[in-house]
PDB file of N, CA and C in Angstrom:
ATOM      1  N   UNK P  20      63.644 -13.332 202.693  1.00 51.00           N
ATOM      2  CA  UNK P  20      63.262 -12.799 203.982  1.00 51.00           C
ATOM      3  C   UNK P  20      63.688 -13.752 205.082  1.00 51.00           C
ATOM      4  N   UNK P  21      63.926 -13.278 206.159  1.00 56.00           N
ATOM      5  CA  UNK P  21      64.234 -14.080 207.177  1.00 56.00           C
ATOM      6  C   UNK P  21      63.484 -14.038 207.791  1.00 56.00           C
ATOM      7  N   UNK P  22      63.700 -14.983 208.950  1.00 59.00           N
ATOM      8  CA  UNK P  22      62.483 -15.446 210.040  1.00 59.00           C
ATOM      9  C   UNK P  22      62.405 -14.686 210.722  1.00 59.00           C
ATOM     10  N   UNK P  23      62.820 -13.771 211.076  1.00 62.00           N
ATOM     11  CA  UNK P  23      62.388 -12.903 212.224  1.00 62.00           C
ATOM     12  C   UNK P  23      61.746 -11.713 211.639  1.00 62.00           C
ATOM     13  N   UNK P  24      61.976 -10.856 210.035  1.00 63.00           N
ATOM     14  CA  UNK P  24      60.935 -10.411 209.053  1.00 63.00           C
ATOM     15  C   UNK P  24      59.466 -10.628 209.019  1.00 63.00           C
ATOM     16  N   UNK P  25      59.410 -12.318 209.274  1.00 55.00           N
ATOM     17  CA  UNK P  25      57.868 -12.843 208.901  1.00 55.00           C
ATOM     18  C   UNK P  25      57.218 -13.075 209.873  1.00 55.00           C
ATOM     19  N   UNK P  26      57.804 -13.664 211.150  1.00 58.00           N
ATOM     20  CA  UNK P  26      57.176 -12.840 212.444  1.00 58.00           C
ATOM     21  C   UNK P  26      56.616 -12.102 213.282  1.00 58.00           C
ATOM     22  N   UNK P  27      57.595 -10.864 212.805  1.00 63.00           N
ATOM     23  CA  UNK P  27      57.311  -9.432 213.023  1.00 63.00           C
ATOM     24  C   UNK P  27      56.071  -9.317 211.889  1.00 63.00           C
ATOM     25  N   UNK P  28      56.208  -9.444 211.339  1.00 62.00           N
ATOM     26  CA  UNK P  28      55.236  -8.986 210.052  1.00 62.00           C
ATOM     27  C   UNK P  28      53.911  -9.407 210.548  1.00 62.00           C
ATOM     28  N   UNK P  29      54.157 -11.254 210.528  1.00 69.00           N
ATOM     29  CA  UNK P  29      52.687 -11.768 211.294  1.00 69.00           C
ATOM     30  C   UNK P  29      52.264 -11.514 212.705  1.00 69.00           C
ATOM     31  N   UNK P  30      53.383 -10.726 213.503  1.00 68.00           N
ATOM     32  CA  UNK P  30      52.924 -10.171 214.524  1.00 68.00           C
ATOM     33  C   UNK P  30      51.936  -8.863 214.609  1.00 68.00           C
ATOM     34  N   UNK P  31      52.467  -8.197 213.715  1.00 74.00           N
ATOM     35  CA  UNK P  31      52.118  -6.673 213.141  1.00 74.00           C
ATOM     36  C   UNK P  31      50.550  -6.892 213.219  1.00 74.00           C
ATOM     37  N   UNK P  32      49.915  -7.774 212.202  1.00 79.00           N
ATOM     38  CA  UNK P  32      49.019  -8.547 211.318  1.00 79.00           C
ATOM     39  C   UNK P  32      48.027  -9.109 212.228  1.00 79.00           C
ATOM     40  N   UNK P  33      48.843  -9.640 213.413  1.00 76.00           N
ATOM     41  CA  UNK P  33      47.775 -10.140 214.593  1.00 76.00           C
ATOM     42  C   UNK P  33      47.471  -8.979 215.134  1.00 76.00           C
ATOM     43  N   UNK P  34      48.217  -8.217 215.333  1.00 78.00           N
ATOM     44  CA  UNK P  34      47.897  -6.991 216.172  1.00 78.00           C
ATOM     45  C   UNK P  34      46.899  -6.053 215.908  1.00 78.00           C
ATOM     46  N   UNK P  35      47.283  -5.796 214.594  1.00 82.00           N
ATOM     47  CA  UNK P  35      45.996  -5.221 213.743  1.00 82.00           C
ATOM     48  C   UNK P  35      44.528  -5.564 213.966  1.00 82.00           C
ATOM     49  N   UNK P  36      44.774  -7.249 213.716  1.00 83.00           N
ATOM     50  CA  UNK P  36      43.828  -7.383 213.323  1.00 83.00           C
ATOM     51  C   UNK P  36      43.220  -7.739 215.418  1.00 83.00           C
ATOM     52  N   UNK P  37      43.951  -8.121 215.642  1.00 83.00           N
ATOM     53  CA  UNK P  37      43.168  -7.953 217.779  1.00 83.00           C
ATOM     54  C   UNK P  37      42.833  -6.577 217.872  1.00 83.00           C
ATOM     55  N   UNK P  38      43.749  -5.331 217.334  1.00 84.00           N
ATOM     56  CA  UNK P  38      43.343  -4.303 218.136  1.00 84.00           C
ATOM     57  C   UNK P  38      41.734  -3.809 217.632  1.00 84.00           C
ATOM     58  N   UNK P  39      41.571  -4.404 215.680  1.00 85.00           N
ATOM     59  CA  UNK P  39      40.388  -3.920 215.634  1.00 85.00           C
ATOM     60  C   UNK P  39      39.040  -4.744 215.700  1.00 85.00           C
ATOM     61  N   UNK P  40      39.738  -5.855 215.975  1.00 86.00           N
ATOM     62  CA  UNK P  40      38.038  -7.013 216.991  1.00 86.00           C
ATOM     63  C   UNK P  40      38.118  -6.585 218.244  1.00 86.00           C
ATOM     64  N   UNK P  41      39.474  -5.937 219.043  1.00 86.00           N
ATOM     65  CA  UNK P  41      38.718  -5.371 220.195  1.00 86.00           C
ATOM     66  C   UNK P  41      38.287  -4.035 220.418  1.00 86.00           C
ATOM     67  N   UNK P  42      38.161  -3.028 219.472  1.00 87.00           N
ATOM     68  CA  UNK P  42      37.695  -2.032 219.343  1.00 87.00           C
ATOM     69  C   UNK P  42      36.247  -2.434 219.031  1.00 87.00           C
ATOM     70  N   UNK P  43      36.035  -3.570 217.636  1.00 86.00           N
ATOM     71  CA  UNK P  43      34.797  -3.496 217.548  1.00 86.00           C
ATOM     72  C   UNK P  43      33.733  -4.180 218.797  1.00 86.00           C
ATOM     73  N   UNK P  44      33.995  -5.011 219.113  1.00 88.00           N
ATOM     74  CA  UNK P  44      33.649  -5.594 220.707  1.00 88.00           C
ATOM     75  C   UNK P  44      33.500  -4.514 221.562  1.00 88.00           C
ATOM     76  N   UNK P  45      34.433  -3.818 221.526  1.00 88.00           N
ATOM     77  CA  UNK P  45      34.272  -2.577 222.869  1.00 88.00           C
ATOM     78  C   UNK P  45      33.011  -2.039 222.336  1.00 88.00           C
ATOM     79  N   UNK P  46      32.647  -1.550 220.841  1.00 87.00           N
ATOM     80  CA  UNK P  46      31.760  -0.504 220.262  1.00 87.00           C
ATOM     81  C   UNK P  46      30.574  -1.092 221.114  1.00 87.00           C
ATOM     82  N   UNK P  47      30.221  -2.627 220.417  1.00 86.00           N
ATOM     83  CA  UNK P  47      29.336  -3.291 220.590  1.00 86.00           C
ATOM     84  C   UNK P  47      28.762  -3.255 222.320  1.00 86.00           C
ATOM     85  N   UNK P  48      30.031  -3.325 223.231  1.00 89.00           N
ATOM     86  CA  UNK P  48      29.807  -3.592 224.483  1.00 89.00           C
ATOM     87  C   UNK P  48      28.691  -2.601 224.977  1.00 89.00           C
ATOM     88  N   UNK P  49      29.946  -1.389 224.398  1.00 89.00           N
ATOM     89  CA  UNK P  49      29.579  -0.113 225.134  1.00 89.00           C
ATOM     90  C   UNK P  49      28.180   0.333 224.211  1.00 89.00           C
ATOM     91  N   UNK P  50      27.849   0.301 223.319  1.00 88.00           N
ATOM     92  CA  UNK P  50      26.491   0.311 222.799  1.00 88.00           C
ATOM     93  C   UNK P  50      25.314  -0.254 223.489  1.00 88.00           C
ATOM     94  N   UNK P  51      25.632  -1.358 224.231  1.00 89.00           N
ATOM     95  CA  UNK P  51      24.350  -2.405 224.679  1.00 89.00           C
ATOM     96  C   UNK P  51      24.714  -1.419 226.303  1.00 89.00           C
ATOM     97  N   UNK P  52      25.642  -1.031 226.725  1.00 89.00           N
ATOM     98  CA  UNK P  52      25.292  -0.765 228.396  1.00 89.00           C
ATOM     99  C   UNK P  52      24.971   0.771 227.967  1.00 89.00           C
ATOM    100  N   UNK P  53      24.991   1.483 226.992  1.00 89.00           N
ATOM    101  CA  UNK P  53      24.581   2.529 226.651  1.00 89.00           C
ATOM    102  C   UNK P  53      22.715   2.375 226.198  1.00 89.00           C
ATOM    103  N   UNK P  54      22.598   1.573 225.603  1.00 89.00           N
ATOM    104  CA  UNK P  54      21.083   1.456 225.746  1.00 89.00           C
ATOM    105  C   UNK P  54      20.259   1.122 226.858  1.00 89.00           C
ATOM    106  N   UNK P  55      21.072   0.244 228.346  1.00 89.00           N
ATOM    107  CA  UNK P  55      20.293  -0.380 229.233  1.00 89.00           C
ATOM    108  C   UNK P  55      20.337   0.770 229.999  1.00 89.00           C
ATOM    109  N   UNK P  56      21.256   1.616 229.936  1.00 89.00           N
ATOM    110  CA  UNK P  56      21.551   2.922 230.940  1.00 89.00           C
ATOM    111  C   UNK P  56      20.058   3.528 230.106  1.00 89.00           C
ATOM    112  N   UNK P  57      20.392   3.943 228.740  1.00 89.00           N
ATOM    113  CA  UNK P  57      19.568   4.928 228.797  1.00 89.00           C
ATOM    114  C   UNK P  57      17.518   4.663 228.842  1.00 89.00           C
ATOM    115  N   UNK P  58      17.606   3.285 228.729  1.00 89.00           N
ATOM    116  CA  UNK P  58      15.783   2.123 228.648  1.00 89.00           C
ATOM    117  C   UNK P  58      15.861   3.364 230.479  1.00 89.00           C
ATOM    118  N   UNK P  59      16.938   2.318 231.272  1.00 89.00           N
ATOM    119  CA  UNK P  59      16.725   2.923 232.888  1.00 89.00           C
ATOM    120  C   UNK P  59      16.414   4.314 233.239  1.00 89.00           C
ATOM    121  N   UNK P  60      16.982   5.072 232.515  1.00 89.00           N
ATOM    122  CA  UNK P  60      16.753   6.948 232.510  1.00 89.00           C
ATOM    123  C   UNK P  60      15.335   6.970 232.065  1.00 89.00           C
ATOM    124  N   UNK P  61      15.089   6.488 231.283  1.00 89.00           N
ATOM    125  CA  UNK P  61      13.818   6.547 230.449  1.00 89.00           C
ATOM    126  C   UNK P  61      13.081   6.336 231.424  1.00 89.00           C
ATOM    127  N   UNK P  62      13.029   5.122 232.199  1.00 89.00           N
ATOM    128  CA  UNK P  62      11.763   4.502 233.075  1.00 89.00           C
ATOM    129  C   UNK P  62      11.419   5.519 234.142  1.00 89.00           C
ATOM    130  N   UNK P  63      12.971   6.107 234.459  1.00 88.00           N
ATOM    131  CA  UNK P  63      12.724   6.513 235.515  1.00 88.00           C
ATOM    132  C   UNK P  63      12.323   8.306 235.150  1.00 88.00           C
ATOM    133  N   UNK P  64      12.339   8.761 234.219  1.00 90.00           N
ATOM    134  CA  UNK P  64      12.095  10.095 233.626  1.00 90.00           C
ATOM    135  C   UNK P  64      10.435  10.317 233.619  1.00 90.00           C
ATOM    136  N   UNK P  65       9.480   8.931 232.823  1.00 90.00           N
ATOM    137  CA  UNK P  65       8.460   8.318 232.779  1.00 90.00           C
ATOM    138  C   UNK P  65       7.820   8.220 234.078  1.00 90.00           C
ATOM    139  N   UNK P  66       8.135   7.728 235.161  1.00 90.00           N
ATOM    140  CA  UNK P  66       7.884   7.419 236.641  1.00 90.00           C
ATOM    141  C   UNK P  66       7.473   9.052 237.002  1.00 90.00           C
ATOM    142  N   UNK P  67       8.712   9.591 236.983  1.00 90.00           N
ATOM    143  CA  UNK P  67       8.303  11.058 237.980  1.00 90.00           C
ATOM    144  C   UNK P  67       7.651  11.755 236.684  1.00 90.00           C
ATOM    145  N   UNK P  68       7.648  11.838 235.786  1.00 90.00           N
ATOM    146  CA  UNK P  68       6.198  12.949 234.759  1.00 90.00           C
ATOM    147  C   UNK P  68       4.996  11.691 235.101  1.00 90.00           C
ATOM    148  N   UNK P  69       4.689  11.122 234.861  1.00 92.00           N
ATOM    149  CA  UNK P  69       3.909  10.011 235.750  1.00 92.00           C
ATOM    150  C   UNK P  69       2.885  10.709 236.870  1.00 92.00           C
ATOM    151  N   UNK P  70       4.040  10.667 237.561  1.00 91.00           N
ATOM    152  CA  UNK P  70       3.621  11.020 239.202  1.00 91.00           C
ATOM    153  C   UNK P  70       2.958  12.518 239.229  1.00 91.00           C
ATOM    154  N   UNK P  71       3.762  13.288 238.862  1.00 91.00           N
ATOM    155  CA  UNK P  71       3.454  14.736 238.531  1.00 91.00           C
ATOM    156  C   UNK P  71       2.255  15.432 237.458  1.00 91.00           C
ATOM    157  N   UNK P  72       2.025  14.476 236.928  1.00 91.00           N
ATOM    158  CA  UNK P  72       0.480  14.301 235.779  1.00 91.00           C
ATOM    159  C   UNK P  72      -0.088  13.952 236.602  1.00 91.00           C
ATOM    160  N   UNK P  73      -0.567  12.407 237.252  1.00 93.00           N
ATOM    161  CA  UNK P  73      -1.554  11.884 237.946  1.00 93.00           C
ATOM    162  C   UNK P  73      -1.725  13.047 239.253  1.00 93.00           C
ATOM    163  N   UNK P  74      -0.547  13.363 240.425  1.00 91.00           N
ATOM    164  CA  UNK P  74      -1.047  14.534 240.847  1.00 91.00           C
ATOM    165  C   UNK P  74      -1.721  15.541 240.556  1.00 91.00           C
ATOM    166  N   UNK P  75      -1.240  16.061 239.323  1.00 93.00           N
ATOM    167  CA  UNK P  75      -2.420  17.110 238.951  1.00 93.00           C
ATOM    168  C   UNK P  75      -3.806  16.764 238.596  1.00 93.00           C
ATOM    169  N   UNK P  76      -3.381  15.996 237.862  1.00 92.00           N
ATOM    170  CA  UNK P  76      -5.285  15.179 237.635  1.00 92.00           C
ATOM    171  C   UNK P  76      -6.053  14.829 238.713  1.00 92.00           C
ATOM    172  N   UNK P  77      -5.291  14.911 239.606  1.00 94.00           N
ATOM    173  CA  UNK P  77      -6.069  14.285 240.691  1.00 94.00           C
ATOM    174  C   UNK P  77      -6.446  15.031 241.732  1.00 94.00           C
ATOM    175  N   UNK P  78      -6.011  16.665 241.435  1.00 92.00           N
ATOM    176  CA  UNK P  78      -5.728  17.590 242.519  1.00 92.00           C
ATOM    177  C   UNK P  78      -7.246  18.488 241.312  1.00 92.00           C
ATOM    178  N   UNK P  79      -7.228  18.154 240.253  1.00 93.00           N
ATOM    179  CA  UNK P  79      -7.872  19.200 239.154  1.00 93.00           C
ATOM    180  C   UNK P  79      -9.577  18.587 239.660  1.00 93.00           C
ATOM    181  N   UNK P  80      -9.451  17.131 239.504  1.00 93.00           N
ATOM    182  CA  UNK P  80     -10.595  16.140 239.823  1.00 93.00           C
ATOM    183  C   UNK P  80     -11.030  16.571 241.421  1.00 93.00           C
ATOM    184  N   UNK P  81     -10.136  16.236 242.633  1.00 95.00           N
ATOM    185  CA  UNK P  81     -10.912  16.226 243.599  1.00 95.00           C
ATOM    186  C   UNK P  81     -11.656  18.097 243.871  1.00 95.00           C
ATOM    187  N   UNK P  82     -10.913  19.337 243.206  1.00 93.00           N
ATOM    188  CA  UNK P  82     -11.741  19.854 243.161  1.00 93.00           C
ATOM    189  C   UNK P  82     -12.732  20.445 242.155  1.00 93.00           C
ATOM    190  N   UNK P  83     -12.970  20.118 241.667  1.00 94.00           N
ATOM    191  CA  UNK P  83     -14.411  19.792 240.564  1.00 94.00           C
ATOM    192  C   UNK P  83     -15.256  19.122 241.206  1.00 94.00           C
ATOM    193  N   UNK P  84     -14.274  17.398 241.947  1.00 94.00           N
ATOM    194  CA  UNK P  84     -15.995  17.004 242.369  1.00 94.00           C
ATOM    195  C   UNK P  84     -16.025  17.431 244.019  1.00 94.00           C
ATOM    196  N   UNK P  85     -15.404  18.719 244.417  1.00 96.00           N
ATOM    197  CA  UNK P  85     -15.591  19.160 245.738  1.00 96.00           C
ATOM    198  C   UNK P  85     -16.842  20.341 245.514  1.00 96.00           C
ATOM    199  N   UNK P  86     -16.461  20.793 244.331  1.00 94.00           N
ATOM    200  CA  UNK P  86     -17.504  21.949 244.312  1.00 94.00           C
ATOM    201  C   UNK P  86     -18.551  21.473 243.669  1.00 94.00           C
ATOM    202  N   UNK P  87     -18.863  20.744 242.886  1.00 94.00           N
ATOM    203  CA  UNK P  87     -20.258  19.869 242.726  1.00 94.00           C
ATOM    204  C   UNK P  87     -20.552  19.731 243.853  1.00 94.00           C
ATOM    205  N   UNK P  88     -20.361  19.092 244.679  1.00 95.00           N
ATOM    206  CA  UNK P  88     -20.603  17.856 245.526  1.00 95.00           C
ATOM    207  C   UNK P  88     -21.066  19.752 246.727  1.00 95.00           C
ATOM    208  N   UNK P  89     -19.955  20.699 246.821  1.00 96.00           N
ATOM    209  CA  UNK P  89     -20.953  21.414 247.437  1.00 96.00           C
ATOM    210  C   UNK P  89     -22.088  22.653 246.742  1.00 96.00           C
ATOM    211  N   UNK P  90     -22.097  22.919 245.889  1.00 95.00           N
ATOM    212  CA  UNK P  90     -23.475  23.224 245.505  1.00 95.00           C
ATOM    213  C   UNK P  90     -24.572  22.336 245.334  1.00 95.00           C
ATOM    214  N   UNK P  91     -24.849  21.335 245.380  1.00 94.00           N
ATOM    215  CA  UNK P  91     -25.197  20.126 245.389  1.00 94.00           C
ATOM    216  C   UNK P  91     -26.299  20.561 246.751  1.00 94.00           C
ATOM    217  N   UNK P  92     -24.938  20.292 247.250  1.00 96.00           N
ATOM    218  CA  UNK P  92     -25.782  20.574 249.403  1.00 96.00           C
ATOM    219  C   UNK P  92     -26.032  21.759 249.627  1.00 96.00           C
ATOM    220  N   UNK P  93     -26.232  23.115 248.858  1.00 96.00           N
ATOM    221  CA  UNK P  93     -26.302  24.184 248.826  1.00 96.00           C
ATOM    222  C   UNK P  93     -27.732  24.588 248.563  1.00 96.00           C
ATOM    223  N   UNK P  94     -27.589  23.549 247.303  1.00 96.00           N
ATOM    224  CA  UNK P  94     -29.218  23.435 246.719  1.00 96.00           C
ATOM    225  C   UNK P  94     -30.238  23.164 247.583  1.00 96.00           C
ATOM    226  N   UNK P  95     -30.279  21.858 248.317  1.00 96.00           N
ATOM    227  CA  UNK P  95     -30.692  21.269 248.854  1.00 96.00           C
ATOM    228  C   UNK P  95     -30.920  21.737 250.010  1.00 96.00           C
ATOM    229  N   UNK P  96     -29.916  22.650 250.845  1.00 96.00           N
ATOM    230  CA  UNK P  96     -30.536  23.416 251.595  1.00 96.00           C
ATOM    231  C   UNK P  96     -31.164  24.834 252.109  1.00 96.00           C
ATOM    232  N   UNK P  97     -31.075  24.858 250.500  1.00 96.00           N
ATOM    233  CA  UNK P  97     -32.305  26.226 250.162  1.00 96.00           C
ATOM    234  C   UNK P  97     -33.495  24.991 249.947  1.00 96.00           C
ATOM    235  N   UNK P  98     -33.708  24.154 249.194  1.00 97.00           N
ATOM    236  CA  UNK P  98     -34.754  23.638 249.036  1.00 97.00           C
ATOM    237  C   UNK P  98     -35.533  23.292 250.691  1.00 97.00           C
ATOM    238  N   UNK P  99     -34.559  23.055 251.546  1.00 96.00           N
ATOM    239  CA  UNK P  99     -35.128  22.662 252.310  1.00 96.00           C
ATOM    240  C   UNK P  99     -36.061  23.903 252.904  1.00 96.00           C
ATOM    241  N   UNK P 100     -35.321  25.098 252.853  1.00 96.00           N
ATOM    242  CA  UNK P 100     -35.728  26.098 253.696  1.00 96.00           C
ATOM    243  C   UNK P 100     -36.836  26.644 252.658  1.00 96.00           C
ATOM    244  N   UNK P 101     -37.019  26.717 251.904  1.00 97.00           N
ATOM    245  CA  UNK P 101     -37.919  26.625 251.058  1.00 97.00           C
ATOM    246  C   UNK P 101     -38.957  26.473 251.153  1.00 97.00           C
ATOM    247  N   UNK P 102     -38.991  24.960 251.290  1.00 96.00           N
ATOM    248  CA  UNK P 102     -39.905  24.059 251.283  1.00 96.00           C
ATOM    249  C   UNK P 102     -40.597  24.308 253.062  1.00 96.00           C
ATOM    250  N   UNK P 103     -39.697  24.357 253.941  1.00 96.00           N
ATOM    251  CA  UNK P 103     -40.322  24.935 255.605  1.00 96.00           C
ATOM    252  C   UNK P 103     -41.002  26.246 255.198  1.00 96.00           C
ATOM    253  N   UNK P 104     -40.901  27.002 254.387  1.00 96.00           N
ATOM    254  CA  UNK P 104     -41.247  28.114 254.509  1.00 96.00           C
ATOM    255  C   UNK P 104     -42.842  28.353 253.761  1.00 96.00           C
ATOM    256  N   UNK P 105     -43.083  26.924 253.437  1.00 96.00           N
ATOM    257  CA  UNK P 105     -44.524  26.446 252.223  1.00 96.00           C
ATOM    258  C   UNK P 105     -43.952  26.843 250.531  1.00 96.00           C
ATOM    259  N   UNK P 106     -43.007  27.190 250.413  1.00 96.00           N
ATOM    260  CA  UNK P 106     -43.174  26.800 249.016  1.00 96.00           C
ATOM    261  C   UNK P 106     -43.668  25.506 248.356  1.00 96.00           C
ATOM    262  N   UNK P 107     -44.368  25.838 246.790  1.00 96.00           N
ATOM    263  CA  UNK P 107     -44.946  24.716 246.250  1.00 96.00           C
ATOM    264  C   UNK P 107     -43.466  23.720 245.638  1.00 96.00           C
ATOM    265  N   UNK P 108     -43.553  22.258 245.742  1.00 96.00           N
ATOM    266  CA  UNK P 108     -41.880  21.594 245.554  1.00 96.00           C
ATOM    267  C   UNK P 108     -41.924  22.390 244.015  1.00 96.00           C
ATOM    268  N   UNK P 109     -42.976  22.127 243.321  1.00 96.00           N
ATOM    269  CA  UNK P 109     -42.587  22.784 241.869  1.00 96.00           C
ATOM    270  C   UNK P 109     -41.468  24.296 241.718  1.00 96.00           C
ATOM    271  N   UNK P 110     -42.197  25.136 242.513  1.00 97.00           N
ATOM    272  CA  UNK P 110     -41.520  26.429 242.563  1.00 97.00           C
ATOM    273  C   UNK P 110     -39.870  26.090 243.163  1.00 97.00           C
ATOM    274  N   UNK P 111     -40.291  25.428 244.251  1.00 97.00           N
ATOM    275  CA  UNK P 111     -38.906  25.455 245.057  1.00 97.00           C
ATOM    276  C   UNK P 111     -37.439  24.629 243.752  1.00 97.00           C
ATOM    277  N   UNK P 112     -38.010  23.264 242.882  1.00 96.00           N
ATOM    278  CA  UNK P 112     -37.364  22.755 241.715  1.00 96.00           C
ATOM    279  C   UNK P 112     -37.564  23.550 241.010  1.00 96.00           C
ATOM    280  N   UNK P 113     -38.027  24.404 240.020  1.00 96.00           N
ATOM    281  CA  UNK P 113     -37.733  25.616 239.571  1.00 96.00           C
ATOM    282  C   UNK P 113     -36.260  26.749 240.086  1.00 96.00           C
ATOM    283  N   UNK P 114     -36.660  26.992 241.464  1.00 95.00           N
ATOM    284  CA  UNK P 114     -35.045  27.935 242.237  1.00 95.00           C
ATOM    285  C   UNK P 114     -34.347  27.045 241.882  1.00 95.00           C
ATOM    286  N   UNK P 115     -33.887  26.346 242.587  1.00 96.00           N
ATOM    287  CA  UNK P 115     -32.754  25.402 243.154  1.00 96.00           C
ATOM    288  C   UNK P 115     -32.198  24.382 241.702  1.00 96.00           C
ATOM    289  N   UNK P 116     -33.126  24.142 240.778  1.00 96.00           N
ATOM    290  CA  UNK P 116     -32.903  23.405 239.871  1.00 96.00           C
ATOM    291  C   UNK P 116     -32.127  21.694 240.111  1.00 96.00           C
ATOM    292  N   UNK P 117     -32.984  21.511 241.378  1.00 96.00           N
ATOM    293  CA  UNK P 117     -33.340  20.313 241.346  1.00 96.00           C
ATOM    294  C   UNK P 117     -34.549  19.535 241.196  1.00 96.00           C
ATOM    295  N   UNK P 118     -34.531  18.147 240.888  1.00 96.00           N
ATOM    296  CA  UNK P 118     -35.656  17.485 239.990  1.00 96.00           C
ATOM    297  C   UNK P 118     -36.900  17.391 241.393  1.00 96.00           C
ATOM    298  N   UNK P 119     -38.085  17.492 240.357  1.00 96.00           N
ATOM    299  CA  UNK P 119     -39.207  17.277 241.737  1.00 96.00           C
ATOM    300  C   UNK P 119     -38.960  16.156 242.753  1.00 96.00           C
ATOM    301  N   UNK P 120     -38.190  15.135 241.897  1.00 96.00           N
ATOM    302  CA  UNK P 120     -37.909  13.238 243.037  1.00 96.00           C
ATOM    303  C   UNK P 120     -37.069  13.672 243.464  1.00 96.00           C
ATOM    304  N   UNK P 121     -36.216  14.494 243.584  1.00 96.00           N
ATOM    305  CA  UNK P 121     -35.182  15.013 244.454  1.00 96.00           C
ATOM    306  C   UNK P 121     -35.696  15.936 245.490  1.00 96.00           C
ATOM    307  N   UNK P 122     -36.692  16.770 245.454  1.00 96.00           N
ATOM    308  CA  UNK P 122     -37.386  17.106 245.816  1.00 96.00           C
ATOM    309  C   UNK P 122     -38.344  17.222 247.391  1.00 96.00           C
ATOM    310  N   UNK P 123     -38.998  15.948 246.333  1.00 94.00           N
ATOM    311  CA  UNK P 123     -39.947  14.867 247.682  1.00 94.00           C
ATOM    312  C   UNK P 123     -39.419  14.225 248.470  1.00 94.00           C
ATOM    313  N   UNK P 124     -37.833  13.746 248.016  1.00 95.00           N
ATOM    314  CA  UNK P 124     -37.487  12.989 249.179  1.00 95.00           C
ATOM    315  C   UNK P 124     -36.539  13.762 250.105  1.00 95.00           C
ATOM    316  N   UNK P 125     -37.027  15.157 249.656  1.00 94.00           N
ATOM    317  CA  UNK P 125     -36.205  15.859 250.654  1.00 94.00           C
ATOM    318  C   UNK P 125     -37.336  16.452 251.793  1.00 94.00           C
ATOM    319  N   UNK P 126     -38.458  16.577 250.914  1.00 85.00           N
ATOM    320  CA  UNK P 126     -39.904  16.894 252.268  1.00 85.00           C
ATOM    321  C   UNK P 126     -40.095  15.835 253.029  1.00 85.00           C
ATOM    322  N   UNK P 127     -39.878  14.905 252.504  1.00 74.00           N
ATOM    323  CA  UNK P 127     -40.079  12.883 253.473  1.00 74.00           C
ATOM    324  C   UNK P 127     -39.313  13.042 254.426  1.00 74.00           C
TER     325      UNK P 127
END
């Protein structure tokens, strides 16, 4: 063989073997910015269902404790009128189904 045979040959050989450490390098590269892309999609997918849960929970909550909060004062002001009108507090906690100490400190 001549020298320019074994050259070529060991050129061939380098080539091979560069083109497939830089294929595998590329795999590797593009694997790791393919996971940081997709962690980032994630966070941010997480963030807005997040946002859009806690809104509702929070829209479900303030009215639940809006309508407590007004039968509550509903009660209380039948009890009151109730109670102006001489009902006994027993009878009037009986209607309204609030407690007699809730009651008294509404005749006080």
């Amino acid at each position: 063989l001549d020298e320019r045979s074994l050259l070529s040959g060991s050129r061939d050989e380098g080539l091979e073997e560069g083109l497939a450490k830089g294929r595998e390098e590329g795999r590797v590269e593009g694997l790791e910015e393919g996971m940081v892309k997709g962690r980032e999609e994630g966070r941010v997918e997480g963030r807005e269902e997040g946002l859009v849960k806690g809104r509702e929970e929070g829209l479900e909550e303030g009215l639940v404790k809006g309508l407590e909060e007004g039968l509550t004062k509903g009660r209380k002001e039948i009890a009151i009128n109730a109670l102006k009108k001489g009902m006994l507090p027993e009878a009037v906690s009986e209607l309204t189904g609030l407690s007699l100490t809730e009651i008294h400190k509404l005749k006080g």
